[in-house]
XYZ file of C-alpha atoms in Angstrom:
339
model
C 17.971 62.465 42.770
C 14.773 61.539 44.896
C 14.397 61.748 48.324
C 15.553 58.856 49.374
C 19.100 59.271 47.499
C 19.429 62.629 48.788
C 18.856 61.940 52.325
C 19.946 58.353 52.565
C 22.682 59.338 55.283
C 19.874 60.508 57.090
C 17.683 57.139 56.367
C 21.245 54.877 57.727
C 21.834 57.024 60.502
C 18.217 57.021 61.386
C 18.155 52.971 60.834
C 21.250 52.747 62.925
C 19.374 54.090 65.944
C 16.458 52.115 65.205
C 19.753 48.790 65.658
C 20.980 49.688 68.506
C 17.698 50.414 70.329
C 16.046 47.252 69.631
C 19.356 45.236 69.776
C 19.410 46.550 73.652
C 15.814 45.826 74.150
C 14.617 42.643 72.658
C 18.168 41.000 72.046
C 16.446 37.532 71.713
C 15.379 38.831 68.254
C 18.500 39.224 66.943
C 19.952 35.929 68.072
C 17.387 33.978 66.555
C 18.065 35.974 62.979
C 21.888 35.394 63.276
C 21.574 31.588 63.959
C 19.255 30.976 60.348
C 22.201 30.100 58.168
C 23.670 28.105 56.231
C 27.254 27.633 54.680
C 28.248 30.472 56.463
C 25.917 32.857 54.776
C 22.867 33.966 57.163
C 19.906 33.505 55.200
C 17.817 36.468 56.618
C 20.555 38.904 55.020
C 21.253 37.031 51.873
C 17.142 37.861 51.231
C 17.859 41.143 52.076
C 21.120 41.615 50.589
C 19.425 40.516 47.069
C 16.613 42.565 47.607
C 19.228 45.635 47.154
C 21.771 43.759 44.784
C 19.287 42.585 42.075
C 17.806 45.817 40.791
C 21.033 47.234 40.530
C 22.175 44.415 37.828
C 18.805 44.790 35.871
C 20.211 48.334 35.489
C 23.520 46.650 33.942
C 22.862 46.963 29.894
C 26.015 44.072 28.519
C 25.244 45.262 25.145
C 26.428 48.914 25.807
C 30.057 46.632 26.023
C 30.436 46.750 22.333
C 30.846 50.509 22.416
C 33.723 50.653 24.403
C 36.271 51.354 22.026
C 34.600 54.792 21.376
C 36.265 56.885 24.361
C 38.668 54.361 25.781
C 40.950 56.933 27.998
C 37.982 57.374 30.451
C 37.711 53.997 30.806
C 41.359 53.057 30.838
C 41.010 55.624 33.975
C 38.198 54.053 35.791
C 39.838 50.517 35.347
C 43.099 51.895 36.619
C 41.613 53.491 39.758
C 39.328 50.836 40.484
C 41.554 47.557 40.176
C 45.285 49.130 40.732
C 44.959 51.410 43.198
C 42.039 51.972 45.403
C 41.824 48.148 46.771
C 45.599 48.574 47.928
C 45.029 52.271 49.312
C 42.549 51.331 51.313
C 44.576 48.052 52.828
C 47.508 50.391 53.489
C 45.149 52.963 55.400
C 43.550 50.463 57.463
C 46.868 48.917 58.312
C 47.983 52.304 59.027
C 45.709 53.824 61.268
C 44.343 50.701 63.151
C 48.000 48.767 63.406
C 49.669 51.995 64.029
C 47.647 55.201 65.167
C 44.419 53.633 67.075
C 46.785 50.725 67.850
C 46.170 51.929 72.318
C 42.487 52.164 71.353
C 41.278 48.694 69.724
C 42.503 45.518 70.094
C 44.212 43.449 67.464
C 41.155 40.766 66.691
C 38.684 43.531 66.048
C 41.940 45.791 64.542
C 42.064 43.014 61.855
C 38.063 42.843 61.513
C 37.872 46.504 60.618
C 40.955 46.207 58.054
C 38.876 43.864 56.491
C 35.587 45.562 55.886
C 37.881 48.537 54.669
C 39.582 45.949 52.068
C 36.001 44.420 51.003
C 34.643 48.519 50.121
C 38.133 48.989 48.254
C 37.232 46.079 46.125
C 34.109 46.488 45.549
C 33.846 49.431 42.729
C 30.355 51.037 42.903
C 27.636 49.809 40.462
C 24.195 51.942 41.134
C 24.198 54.800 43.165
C 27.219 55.776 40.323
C 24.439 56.481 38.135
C 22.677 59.279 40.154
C 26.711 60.854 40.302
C 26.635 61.175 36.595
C 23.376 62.495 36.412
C 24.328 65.153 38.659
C 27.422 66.174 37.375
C 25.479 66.175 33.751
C 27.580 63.138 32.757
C 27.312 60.791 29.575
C 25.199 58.333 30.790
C 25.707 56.056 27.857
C 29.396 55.898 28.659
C 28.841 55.704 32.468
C 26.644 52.362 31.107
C 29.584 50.926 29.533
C 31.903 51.446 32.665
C 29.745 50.428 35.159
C 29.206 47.152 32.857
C 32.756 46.537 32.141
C 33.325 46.877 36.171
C 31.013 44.306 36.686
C 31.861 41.400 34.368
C 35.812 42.316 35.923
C 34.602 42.222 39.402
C 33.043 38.455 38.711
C 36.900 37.612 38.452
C 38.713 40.007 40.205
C 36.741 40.418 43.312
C 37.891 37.847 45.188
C 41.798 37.006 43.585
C 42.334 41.083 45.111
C 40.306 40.752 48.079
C 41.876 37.145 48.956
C 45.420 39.201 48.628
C 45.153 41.798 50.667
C 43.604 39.874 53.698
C 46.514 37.767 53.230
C 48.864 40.617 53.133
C 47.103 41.909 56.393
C 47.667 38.473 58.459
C 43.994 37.805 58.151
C 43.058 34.180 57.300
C 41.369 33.631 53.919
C 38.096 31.384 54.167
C 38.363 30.710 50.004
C 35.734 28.694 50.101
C 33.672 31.143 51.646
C 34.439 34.361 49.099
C 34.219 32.381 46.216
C 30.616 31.590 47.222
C 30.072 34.713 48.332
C 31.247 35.730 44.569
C 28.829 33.737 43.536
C 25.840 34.318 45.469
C 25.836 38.141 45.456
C 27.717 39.210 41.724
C 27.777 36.026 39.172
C 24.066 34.760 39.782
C 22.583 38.150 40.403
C 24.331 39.339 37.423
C 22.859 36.651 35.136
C 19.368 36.843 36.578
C 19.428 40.204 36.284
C 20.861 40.308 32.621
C 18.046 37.723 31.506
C 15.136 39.713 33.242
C 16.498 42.837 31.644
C 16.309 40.889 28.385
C 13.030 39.780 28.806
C 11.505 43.191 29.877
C 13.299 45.427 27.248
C 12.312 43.361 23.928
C 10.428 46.531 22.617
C 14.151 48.278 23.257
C 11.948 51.206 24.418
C 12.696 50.909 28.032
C 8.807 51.233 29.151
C 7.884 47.844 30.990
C 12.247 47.692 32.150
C 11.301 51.482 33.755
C 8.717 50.610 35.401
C 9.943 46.912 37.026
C 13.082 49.012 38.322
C 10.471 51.446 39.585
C 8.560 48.892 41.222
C 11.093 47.208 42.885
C 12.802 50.000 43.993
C 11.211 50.698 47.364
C 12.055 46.917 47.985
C 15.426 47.613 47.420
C 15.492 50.617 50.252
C 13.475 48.302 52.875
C 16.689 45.471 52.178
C 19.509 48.598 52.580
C 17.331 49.755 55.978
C 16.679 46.436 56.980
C 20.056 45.264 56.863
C 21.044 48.322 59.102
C 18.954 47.641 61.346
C 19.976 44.707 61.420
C 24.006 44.697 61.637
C 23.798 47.733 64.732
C 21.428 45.273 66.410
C 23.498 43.084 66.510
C 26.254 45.418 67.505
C 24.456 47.190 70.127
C 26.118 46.159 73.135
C 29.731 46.920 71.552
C 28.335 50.297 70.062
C 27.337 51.394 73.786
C 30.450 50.040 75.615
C 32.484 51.867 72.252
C 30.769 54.462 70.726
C 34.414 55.612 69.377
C 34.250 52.639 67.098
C 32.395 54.094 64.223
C 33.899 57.721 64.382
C 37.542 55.546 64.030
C 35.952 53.452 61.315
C 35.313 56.358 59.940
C 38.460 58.722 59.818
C 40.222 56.485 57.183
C 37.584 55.797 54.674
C 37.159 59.483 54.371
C 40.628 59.761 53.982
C 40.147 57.243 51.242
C 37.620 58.723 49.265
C 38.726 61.730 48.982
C 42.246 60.926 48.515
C 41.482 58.472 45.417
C 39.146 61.394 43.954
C 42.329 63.568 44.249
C 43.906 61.318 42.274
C 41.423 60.401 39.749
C 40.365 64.179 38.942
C 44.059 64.789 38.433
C 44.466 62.381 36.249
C 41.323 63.194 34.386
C 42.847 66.310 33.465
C 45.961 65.216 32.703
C 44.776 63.067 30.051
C 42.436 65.830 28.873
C 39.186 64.001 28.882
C 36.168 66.013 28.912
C 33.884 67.044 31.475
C 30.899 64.573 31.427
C 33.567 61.457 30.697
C 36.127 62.412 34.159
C 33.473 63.643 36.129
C 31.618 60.037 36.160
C 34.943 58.049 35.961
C 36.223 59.803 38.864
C 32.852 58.729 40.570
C 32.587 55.487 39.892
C 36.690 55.027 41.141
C 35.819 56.788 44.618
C 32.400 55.111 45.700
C 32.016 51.917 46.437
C 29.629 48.664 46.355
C 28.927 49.009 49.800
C 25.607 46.180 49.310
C 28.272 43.484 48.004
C 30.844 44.425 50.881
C 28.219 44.051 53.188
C 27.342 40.651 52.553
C 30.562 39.340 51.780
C 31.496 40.614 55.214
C 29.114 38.917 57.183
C 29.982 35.695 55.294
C 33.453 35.890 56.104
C 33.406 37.288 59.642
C 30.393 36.879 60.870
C 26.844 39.702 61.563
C 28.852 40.607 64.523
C 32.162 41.276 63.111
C 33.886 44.599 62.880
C 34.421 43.995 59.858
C 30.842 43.855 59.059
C 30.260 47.160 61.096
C 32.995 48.909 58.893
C 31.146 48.029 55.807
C 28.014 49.492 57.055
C 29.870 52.794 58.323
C 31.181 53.201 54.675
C 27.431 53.399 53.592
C 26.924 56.207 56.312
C 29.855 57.953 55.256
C 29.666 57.874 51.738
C 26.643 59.605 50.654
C 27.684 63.115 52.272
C 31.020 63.058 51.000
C 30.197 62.326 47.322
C 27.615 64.546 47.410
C 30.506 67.009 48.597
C 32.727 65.606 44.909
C 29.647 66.178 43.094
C 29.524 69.614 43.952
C 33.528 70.275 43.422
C 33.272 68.678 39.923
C 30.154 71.088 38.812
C 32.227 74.033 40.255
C 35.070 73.099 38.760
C 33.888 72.059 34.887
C 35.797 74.845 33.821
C 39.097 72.992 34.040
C 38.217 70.767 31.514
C 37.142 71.469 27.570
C 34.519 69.418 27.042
């Protein structure tokens, strides 16, 4: 894991600060950023958005699909986790705790907004960072290949049926238009372009000029995550200060989450007596989340100044820590398991 990886709760929380300062002093900034859009989408962030979104798919290898017969159970468990249970876990938590327990403490517009941004991570099954969790917990990264590819090609049809659903289910109106485009814009296309660029790169098949594009482009990919930070708190700023309880209660159920549906999935894992360095990544990719694409599909929907958009952005300051926390349960606990 380089640095950035390692400390990239450090890097958000560090870009969050950087947000709120300069949304409090030069506020005219940020207005003029949120009012470049169009269709909904605000331009500024779809740049940056991609910037952190298209190296990731470049990463995706579609012809690692063909081997997925080989060890099905693992993936059978990812799919499970991913598409049956964590999207609706997380709507039920959300509903829970900001319906019911921290009903006195926010009202019920920005209630809804921060149900939301928890439903957009649930459905959003996590593509890159999933990678450096194998490698960690000496997974096969071959097989975590083939999940994370299968994931994507079902998110490009699933994303927004499941999403659409459970904003329904939570009395929150549906702009389809809207998440089909934003379906579009930030998985299909970048999925394509970055399945033809991988193509073109990797004709050799010896990785070389693919390695060192990803390379290249990765410290692009850090300024978009930073960026869009800085970004989203600025905006925020003014509710941040008046409510600094906000993130700490955005917070509270997508730990819950995460380490609830690795409970789950590690159980499982055993159960079904897969080995070590198959149910250590499976588990992974089922817990973390997309947090880029539920980022941007948040601020489409709701808007840079939605709480819905803020919850996404907490989930990216939360979840680093606490998989770093799995990562080190799984290597203590490879015993369990006869690989």
């Amino acid at each position: 894991m380089g640095l950035f990886e390692r400390y990239l709760s450090v890097w958000v929380a560090l870009a969050i600060i950087a947000g709120i300062a300069l949304g409090i002093a030069v506020p005219g900034v940020f207005t003029v950023v949120s009012e470049l859009e169009y269709a909904h989408v605000n331009l500024v962030i779809a740049v940056l958005i991609w910037l952190m979104i298209y190296p990731i798919m470049v990463q995706v290898d579609f012809s690692s699909i063909k081997d997925v017969g080989k060890k099905p159970k693992g993936l059978v468990l990812t799919l499970v986790i991913n598409w049956l249970i964590k999207p609706f876990t997380m709507a039920l938590l959300g509903w829970l705790f900001f319906k019911g327990l921290f009903a006195d403490w926010v009202d019920p517009q920005t209630a809804s907004e921060y149900i939301a941004g928890m439903i957009l991570l649930g459905v959003a099954p996590c593509t890159a960072m999933v990678f450096i969790w194998s490698q960690l917990t000496k997974g096969d990264a071959n097989y975590t290949l083939v999940q994370v590819s299968i994931n994507d090609v079902i998110m490009i049809f699933a994303f927004a049926p499941i999403a659409g659903l459970l904003l329904g289910v939570t009395d929150i109106t549906v702009p389809w238009d809207t998440l089909l485009l934003s379906v579009v814009l930030y998985v299909l296309i970048p999925l394509i372009v970055g399945a033809l660029t991988r193509k073109k790169l990797d004709k050799a098949n010896d990785h070389t000029r693919l390695n060192n594009f990803l390379a290249t482009m990765k410290p692009w990919s850090i300024v978009g995550l930073l960026a869009t930070v800085v970004l989203l708190f600025g905006f925020q700023s003014e509710t941040i200060i008046e409510k600094p309880q906000a993130i700490v209660l955005i917070a509270i159920p997508l730990l819950i989450q995460t380490y609830g549906i690795f409970a789950v999935a590690y159980f499982l894992a055993k159960k079904m007596k897969l080995p070590h360095n198959v149910a250590a990544p499976a588990c992974m990719i089922g817990t973390s989340n997309f947090f880029e694409l539920a980022v941007a599909v948040a601020i489409s929907l709701f808007g840079l100044h939605s709480g819905a958009a803020l919850a996404t952005v907490v989930g990216v300051l939360v979840e680093v820590p606490v998989m770093l926390s799995l990562v080190w349960f799984a290597n203590r606990t490879r015993h369990w398991f006869n690989d």
